[in-house]
Short mmCIF file of C-alpha atoms and ligand atoms in Angstrom, two decimals:
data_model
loop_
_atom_site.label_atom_id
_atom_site.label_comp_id
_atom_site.label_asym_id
_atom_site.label_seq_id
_atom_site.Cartn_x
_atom_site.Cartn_y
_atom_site.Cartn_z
CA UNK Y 666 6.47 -8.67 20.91
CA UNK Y 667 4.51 -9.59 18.03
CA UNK Y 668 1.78 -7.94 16.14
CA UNK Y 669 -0.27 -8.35 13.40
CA UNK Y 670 -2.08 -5.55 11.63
CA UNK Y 671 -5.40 -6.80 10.33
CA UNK Y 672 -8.25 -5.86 8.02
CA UNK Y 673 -6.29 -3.32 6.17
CA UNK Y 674 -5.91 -2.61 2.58
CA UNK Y 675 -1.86 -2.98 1.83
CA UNK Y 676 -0.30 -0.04 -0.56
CA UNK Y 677 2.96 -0.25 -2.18
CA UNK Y 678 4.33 1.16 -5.65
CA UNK Y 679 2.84 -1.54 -7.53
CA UNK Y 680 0.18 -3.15 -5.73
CA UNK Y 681 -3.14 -2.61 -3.33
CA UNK Y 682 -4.54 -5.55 -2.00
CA UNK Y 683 -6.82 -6.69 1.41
CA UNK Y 684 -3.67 -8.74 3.70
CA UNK Y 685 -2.91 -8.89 7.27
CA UNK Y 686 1.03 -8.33 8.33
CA UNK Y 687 3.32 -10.47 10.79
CA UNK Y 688 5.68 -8.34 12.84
CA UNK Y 689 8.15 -10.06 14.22
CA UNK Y 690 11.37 -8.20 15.64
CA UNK Y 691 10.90 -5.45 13.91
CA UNK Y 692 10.44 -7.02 10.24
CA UNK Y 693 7.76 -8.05 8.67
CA UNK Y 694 7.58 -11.93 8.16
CA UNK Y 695 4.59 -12.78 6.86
CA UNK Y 696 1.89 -10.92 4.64
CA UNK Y 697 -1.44 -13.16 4.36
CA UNK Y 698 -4.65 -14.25 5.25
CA UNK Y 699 -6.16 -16.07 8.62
CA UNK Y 700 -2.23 -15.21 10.01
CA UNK Y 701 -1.80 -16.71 13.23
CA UNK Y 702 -2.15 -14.49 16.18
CA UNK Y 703 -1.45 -16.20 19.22
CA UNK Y 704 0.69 -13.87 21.37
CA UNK Y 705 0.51 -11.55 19.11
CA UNK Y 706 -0.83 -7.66 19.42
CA UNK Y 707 -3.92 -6.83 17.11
CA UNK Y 708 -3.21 -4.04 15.74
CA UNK Y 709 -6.96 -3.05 13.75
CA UNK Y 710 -6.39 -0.97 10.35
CA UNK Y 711 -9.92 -1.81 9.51
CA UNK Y 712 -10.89 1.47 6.84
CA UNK Y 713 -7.37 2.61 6.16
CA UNK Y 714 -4.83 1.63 4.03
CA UNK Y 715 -1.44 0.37 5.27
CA UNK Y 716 1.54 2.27 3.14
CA UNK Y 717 5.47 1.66 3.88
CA UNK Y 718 6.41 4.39 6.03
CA UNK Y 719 7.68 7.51 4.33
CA UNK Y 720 11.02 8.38 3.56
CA UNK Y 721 12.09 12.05 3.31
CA UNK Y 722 15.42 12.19 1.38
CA UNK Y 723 15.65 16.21 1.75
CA UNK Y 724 16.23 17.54 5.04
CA UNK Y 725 17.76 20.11 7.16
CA UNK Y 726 17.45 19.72 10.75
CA UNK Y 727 19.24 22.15 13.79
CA UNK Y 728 21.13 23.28 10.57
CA UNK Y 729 23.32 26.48 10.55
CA UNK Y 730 21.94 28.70 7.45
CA UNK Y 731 21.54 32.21 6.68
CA UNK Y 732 22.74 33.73 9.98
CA UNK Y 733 20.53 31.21 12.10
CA UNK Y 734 20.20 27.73 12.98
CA UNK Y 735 16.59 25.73 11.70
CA UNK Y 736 14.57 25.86 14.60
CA UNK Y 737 13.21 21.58 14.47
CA UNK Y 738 16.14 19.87 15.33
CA UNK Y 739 16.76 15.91 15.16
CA UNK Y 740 14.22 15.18 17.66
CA UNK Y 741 11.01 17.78 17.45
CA UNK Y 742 11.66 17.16 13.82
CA UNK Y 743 11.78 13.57 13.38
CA UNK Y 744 8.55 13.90 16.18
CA UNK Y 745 7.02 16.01 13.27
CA UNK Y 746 7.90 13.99 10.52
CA UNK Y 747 6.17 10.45 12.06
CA UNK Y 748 2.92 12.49 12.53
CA UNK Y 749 3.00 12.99 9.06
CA UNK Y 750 3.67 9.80 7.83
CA UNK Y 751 7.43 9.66 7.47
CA UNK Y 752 9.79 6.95 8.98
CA UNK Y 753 13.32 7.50 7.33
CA UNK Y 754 14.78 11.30 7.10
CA UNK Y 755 17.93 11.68 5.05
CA UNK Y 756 19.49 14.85 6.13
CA UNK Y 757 22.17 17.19 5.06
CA UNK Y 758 25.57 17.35 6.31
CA UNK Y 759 27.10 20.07 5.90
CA UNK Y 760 31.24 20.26 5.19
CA UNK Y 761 33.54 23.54 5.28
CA UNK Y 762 36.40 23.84 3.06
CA UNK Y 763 39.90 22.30 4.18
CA UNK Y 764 38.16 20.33 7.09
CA UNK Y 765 38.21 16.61 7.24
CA UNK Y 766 35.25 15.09 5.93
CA UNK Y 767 34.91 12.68 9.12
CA UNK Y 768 34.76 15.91 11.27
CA UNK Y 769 31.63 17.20 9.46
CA UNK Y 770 29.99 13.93 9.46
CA UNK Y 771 30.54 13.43 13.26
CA UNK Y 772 29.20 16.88 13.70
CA UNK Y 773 26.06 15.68 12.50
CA UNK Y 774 26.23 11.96 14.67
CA UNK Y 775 26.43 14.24 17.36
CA UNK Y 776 23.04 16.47 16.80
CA UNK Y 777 20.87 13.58 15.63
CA UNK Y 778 21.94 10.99 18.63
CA UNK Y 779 19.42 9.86 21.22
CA UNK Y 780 17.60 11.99 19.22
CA UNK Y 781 15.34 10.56 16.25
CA UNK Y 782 12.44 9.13 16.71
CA UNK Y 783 12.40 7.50 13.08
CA UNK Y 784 15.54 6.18 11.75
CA UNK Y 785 17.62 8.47 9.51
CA UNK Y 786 20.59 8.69 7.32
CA UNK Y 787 22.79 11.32 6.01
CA UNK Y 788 24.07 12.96 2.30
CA UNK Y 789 27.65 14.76 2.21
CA UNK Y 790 27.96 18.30 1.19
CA UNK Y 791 30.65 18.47 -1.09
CA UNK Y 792 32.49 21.93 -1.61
CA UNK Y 793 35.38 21.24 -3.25
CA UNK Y 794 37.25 18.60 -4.67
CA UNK Y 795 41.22 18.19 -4.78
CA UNK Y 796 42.70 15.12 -3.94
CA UNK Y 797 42.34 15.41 -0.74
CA UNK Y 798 39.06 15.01 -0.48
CA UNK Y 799 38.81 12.40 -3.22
CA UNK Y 800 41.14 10.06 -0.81
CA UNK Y 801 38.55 10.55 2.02
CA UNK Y 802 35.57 9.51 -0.17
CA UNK Y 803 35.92 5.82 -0.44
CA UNK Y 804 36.06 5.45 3.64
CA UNK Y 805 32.76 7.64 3.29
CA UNK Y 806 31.06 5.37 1.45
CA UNK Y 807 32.29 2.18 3.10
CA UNK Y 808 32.52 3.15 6.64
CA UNK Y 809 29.63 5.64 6.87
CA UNK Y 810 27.26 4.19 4.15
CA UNK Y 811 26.65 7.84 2.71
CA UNK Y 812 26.26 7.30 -0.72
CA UNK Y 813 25.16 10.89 -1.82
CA UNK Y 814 27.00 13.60 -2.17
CA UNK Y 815 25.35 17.29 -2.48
CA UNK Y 816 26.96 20.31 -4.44
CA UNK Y 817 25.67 23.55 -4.36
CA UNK Y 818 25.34 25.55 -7.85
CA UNK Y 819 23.67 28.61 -5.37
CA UNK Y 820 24.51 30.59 -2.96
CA UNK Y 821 27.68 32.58 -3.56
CA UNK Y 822 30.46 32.90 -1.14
CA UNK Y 823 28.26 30.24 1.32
CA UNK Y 824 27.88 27.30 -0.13
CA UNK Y 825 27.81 27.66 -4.03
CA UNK Y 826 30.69 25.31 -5.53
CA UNK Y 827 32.19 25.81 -9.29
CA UNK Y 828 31.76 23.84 -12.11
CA UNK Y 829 34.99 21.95 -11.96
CA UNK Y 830 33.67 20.86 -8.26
CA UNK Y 831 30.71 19.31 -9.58
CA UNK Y 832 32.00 17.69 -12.83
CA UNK Y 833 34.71 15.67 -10.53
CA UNK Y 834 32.27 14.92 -8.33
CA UNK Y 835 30.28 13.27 -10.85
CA UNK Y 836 33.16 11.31 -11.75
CA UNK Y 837 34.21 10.32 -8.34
CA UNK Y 838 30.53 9.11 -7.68
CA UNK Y 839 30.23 6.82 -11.32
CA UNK Y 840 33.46 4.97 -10.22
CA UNK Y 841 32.38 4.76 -6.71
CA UNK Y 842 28.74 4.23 -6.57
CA UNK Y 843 27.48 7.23 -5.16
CA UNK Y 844 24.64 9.85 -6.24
CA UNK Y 845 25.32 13.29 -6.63
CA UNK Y 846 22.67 15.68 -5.84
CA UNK Y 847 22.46 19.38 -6.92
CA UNK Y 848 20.82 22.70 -6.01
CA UNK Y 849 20.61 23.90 -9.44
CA UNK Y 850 20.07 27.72 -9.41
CA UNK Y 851 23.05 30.32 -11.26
CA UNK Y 852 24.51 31.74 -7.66
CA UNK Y 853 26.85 34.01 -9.84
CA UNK Y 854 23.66 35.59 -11.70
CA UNK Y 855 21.85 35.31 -8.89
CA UNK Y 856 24.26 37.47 -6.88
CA UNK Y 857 24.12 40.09 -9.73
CA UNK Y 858 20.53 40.34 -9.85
CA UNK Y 859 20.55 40.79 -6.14
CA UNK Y 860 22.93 43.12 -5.52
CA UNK Y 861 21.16 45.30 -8.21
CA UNK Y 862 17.76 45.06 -6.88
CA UNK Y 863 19.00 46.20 -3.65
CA UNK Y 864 20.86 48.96 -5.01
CA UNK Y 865 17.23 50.08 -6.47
CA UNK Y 866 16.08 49.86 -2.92
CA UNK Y 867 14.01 47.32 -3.73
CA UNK Y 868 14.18 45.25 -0.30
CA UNK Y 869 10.56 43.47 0.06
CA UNK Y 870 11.08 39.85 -0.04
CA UNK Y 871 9.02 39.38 -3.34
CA UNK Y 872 12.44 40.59 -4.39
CA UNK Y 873 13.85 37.31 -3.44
CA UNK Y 874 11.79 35.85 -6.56
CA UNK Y 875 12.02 38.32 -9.13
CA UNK Y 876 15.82 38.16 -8.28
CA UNK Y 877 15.96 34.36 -8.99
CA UNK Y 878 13.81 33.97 -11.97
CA UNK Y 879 13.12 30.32 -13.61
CA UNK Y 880 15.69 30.84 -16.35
CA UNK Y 881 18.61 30.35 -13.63
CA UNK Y 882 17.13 27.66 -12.34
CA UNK Y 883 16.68 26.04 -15.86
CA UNK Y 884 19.78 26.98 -16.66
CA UNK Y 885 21.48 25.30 -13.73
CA UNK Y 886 19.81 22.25 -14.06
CA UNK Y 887 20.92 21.53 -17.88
CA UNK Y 888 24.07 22.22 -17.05
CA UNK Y 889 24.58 19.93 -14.16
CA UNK Y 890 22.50 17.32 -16.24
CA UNK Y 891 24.42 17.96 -19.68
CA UNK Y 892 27.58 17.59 -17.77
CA UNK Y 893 26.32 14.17 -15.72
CA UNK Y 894 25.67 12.99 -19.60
CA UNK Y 895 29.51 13.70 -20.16
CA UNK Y 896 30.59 12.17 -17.01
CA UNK Y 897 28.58 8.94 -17.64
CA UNK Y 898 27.71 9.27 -14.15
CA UNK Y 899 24.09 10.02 -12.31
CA UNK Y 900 22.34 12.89 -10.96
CA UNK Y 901 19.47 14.07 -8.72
CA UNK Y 902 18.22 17.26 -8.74
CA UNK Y 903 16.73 18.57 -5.37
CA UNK Y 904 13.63 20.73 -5.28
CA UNK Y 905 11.98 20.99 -8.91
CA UNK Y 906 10.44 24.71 -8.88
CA UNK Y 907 9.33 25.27 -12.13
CA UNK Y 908 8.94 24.10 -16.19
CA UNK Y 909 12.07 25.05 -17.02
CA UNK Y 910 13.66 22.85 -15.08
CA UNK Y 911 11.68 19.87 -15.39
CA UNK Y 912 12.04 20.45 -19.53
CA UNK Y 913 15.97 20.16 -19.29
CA UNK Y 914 15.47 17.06 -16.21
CA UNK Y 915 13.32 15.42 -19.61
CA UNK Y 916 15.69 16.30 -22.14
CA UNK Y 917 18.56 14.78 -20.28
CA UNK Y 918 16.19 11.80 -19.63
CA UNK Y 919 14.70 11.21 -23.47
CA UNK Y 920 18.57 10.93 -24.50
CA UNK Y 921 18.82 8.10 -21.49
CA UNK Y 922 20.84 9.74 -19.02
CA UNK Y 923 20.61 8.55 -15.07
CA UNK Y 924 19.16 12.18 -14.08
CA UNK Y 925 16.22 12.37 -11.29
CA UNK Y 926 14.13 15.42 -9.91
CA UNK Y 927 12.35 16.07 -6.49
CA UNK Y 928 9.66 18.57 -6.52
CA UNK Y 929 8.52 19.63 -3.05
CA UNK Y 930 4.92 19.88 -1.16
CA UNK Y 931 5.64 23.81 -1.36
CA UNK Y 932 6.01 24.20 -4.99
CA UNK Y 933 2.84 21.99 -5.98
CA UNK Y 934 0.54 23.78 -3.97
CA UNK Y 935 1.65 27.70 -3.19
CA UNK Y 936 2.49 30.23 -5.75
CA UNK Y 937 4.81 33.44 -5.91
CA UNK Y 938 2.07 35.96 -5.25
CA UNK Y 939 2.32 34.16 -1.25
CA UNK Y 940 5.89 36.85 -1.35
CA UNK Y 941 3.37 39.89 -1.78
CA UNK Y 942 1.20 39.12 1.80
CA UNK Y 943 1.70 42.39 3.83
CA UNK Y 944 3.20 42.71 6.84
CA UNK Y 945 6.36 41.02 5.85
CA UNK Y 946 4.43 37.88 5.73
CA UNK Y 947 5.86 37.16 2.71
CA UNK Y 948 8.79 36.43 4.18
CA UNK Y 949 7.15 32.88 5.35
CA UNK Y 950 7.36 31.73 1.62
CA UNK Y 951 10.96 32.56 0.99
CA UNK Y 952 12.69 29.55 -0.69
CA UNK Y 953 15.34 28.72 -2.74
CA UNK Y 954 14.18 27.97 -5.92
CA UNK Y 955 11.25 30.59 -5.10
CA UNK Y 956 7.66 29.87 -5.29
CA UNK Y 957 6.46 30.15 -8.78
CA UNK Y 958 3.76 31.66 -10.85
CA UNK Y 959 0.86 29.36 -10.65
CA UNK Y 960 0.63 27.67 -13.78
CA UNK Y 961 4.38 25.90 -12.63
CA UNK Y 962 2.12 23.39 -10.63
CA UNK Y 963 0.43 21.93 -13.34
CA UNK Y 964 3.75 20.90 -14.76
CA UNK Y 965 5.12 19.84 -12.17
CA UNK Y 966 1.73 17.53 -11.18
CA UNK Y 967 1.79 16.36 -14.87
CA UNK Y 968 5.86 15.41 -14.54
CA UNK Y 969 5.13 13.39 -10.88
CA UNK Y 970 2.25 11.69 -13.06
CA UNK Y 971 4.66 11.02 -15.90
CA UNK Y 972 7.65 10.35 -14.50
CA UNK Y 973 9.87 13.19 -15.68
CA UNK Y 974 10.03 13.98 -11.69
CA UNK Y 975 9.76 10.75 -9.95
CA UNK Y 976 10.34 11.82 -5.71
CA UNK Y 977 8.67 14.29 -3.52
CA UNK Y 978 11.02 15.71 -0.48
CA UNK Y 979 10.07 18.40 2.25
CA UNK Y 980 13.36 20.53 2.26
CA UNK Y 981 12.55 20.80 5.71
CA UNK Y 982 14.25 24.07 6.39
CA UNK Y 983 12.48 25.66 9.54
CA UNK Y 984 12.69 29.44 10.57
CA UNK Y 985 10.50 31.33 13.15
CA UNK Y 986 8.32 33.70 11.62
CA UNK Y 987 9.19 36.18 14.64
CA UNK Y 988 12.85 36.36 15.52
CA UNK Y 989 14.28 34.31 12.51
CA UNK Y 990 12.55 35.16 8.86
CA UNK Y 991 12.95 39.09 10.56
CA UNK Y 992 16.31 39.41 10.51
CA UNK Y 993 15.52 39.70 6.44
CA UNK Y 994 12.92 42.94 7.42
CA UNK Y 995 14.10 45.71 4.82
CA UNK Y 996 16.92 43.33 3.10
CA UNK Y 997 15.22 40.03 1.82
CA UNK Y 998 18.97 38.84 1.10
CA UNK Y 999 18.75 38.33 4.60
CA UNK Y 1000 16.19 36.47 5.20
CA UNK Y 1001 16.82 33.24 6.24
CA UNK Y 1002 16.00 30.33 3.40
CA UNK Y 1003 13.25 27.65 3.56
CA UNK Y 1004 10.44 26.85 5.45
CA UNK Y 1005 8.54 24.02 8.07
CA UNK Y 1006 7.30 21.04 5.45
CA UNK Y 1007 8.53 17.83 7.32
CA UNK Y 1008 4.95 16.72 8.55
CA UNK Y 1009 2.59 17.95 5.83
CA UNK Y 1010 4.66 16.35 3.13
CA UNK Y 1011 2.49 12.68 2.79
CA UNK Y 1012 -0.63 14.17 3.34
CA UNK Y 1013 -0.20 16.85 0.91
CA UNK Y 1014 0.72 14.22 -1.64
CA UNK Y 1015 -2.21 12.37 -0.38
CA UNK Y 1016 -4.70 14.93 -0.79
CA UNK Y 1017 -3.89 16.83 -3.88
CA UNK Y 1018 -2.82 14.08 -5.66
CA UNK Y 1019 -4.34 11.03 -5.32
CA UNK Y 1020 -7.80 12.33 -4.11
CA UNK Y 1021 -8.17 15.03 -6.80
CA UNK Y 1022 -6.96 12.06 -9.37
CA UNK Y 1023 -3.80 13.56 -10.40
CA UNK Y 1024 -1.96 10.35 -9.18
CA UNK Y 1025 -3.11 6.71 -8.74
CA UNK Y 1026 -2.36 5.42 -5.00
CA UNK Y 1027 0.48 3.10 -6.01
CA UNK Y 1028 2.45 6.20 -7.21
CA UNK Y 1029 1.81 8.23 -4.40
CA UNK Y 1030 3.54 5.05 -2.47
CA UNK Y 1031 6.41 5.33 -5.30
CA UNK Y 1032 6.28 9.01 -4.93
CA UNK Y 1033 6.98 9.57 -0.94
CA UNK Y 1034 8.49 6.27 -0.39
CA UNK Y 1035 9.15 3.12 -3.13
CA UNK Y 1036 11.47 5.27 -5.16
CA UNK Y 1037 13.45 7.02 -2.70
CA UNK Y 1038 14.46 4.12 -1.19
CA UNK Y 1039 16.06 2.72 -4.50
CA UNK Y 1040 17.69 5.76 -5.51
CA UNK Y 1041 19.52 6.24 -1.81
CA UNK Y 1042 20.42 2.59 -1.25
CA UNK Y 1043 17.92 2.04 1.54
CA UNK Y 1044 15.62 -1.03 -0.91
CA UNK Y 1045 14.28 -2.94 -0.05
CA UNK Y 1046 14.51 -2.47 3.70
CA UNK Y 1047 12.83 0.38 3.48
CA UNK Y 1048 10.09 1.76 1.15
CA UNK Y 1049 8.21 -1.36 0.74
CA UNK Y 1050 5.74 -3.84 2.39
CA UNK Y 1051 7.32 -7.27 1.61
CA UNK Y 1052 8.48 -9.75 3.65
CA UNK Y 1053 11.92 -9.37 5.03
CA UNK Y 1054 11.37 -5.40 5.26
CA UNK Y 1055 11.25 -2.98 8.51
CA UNK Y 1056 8.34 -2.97 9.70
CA UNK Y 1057 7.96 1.03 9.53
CA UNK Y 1058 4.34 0.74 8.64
CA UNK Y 1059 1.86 4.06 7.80
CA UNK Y 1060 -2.34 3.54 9.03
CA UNK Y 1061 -3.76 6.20 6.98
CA UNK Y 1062 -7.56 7.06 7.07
CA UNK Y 1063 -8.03 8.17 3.59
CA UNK Y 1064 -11.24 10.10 4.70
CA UNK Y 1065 -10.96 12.43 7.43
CA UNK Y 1066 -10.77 15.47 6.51
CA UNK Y 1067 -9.10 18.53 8.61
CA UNK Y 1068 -6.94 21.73 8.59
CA UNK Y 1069 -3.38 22.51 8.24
CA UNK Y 1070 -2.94 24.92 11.12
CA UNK Y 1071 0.60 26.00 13.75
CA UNK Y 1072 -2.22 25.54 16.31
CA UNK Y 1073 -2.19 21.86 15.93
CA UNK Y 1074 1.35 20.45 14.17
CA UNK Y 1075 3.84 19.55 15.69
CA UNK Y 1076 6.75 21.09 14.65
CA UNK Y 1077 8.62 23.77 16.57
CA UNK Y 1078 7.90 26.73 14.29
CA UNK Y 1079 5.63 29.42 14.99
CA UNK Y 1080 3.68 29.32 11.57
CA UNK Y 1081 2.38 27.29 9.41
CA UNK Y 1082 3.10 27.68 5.25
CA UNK Y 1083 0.09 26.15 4.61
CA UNK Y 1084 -1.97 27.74 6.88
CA UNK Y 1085 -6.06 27.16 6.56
CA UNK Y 1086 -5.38 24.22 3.81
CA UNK Y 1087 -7.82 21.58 3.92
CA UNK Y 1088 -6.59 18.20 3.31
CA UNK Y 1089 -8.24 14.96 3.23
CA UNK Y 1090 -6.20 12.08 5.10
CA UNK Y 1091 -4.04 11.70 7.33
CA UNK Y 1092 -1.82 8.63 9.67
CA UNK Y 1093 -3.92 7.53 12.23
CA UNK Y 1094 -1.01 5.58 13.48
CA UNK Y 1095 2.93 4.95 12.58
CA UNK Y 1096 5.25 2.28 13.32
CA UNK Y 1097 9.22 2.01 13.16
CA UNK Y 1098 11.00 -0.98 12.81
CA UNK Y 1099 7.49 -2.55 14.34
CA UNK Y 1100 7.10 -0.21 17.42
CA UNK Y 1101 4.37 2.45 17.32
CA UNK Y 1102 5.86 6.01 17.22
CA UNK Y 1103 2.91 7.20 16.61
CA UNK Y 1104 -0.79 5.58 18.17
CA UNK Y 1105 -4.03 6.68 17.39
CA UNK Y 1106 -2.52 10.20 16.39
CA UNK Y 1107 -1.18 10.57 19.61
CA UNK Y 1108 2.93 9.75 20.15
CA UNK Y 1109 4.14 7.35 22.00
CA UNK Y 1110 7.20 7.01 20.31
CA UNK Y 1111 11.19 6.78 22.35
CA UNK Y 1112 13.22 9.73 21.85
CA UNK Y 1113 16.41 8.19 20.54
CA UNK Y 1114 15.50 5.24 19.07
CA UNK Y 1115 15.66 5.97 15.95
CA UNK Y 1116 18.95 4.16 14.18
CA UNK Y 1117 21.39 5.14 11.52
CA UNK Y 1118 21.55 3.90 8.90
CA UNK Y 1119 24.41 3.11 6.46
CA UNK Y 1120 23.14 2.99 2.95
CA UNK Y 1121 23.97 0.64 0.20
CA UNK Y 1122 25.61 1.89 -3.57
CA UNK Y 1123 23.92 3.60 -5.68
CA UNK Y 1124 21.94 0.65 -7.77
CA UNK Y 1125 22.43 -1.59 -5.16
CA UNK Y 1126 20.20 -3.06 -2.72
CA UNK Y 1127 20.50 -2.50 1.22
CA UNK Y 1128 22.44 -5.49 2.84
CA UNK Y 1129 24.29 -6.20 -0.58
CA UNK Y 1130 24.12 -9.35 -1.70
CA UNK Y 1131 25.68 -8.68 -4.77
CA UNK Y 1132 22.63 -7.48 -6.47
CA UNK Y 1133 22.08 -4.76 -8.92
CA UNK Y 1134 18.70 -2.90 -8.70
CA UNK Y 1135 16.74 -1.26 -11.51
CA UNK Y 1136 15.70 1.74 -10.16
O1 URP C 1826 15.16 27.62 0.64
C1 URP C 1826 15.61 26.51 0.84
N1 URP C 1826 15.45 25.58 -0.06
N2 URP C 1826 16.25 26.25 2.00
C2 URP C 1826 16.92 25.07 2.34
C3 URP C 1826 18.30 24.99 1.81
C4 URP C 1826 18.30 24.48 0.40
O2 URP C 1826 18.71 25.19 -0.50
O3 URP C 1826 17.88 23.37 0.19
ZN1 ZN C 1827 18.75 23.84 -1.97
ZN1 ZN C 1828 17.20 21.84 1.02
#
């Protein structure tokens, strides 16, 4: 079936402009005016603008973590993520030492099939490196299309790899054309700081923060970017907390090294003093980097607007307030890390930034979107409006205005982190390789059709044809 969405105002990373679209198949094939309709759906975006769908590059869905497993899996989480706005997820897969890389990764086929509603791709955990694991990497790339490879510099004795790990994974991705990403937080002087707090009986989850200050996370972060400088190689570093870390993301930068950040919706908008709510409520806001004292958001607004921090991901990382972030009640080491951001993640953006002027439109589109998709090989497929792209197509009404509340999203958590927020914006209606997911904020969307997808190189475009991409 055809459609053509008229009377819009088109979006992307560089350009706004009044167009109707041709959908045909699933891909846009024409972007004019007067298009010809016959046998075509109307699809009316009259007052909205028309974005490229969203892409989330940072999430963890029906993951095992902390004792638990995240509560949105594949499928109430991709539902989540279209109401906001998003129609790509790239999620985590976790590895465990000594285990075939091909297990994990089939492991995570098997959660997210028949599944997604939006299509979705996957990084690689990496936990170690001998040759054993170099050998499988090439076949990773090739046969999987994951072209990103995570390494943990946090959580000791779970995750948290050393730095021999994540210098020869920075090598192994410059000669094969992969990414590496990094948690960048000191697990080793994390896990002092904890274990002495708790020895103080200091078990409240503010704790959590004052035991992972923003010198760790600074820390962390020049040294994985120092050492991608050494390795000649490229780096992104996952959820931006605070100005210590985006200094030594600019440092690495202003001497021309290939290092990115992500700052999250979390971070821009809630501040450390969330960990002091009573009641254990504070629990809610435990992530890792922690929430920060306020004046952290202005630098990391003024680094989106910039450019020292050029992506916005949800680490979608979804607990229960009752059942999972209480297992942490009178230990905060135990309570379970990260929180439900999947659908508020666009509109957040939207509403903070580009409506309170702190970014123009066409970045916001470059923000959630443009920029992802050329940094995890999914350009220019995804994360544009040009001819020749999937048709995963945002209708936003720039204008309504409403309430973050659990009584009204979508995702399986019983609380909301940004509870009582009024945002203005939001998708009126969402479409995935040209099929409405979502339809006048209501879904209609097919669990399971949502497709993997096997990226291209790092600095290469999607369906190589031999091109190099400036990022
Ligand atoms: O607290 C967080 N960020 N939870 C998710 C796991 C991670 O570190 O990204
Ligand atoms: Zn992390
Ligand atoms: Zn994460």
């Amino acid at each position: 079936m055809k459609k053509v969405i008229q009377n819009g105002t088109i979006v992307t990373a560089s350009d706004t402009f009044q167009a109707d679209i041709l959908i045909e198949n699933g891909v846009i094939t024409t972007i004019g005016h007067n298009l010809e309709t016959h046998g075509a759906e109307i699809v009316d975006a009259k007052g909205c603008y028309v974005f490229p769908g969203g892409i989330d590059p940072h999430t963890h869905l029906e993951m095992p973590f902390g004792g638990t497993v995240t509560k949105d899996d594949f499928e109430t989480g991709t539902i989540a993520a279209a109401f906001g706005g998003t129609t790509t997820v790239i999620d985590f897969c976790l590895t465990n030492k000594g285990e075939p890389l091909k297990n994990a990764i089939k492991t995570w086929h098997d959660k997210s099939k028949d599944k997604s509603v939006i299509d979705y791709s996957f990084h690689l955990m990496i936990g170690e490196i001998n040759d054993e694991v170099l050998a499988q990497l090439p076949s990773v790339i090739e046969e999987e299309g994951i072209t990103s490879f995570k390494v943990f510099m946090a959580y000791k004795n779970v995750f948290q790899a050393d730095d021999e790990t994540l210098f020869r994974t920075l090598i192994a991705a410059k000669e094969l054309g992969g990414l590496v990403m990094v948690h960048a937080e000191n697990g080793d002087v994390i896990d002092y700081l904890t274990k002495k707090a708790l020895e103080e009986g200091k078990t409240e989850p503010i704790y959590h923060a004052l035991t992972r200050p923003p010198e760790v996370e600074g820390e962390a972060t020049g040294r994985a970017a120092q050492l991608t400088s050494l390795a000649q190689s490229q780096l992104y570093v996952v959820h931006v907390s605070c100005a210590d870390a985006v200094q030594r993301i600019a440092d690495e930068r202003n001497k021309g090294a290939d290092v990115w950040g992500e700052t999250c919706p979390q971070y821009l908008v809630l501040d450390q003093s969330y960990l002091e709510k009573p009641n254990f409520e504070g629990a809610k806001y435990v992530w890792s980097p922690p929430l920060r004292e306020k004046w952290n958001q202005d630098v990391l607004w003024n680094a989106l607007k910039n450019g020292q921090l050029q992506t916005l991901g949800s680490d979608q990382c979804s607990f229960d307030f009752n059942g999972q972030k209480s297992l942490g009640k009178g230990d905060f080491t135990k309570i379970p890390n990260g929180g439900p951001t999947i659908e508020d993640r666009v509109s957040i953006l939207f509403s903070e930034g580009v409506k309170k002027g702190r970014i123009s439109l066409n970045q916001f589109v470059d923000i959630t979107s443009t920029r992802i998709a050329k940094l995890f090989g999914l350009f220019p497929k995804k994360g544009t409006i040009s001819v020749g792209a999937d048709a995963d197509i945002v209708i936003f009404d720039p204008n309504v205005e409403r309430v973050i509340s659990a009584e009204t999203h979508h995702m399986a958590v019983d609380y909301s982190a940004f509870e009582g927020m009024k945002v203005t914006g939001e998708p009126v209606s969402v479409l995935s390789r040209g099929e409405f997911v979502i339809r006048d904020k209501q879904f209609v969307g097919k669990v399971g059709s949502g497709k993997y997808i096997k990226r291209a190189k790092y600095g290469k475009v999607l369906e190589d044809k031999g091109e190099t991409l400036k990022i």
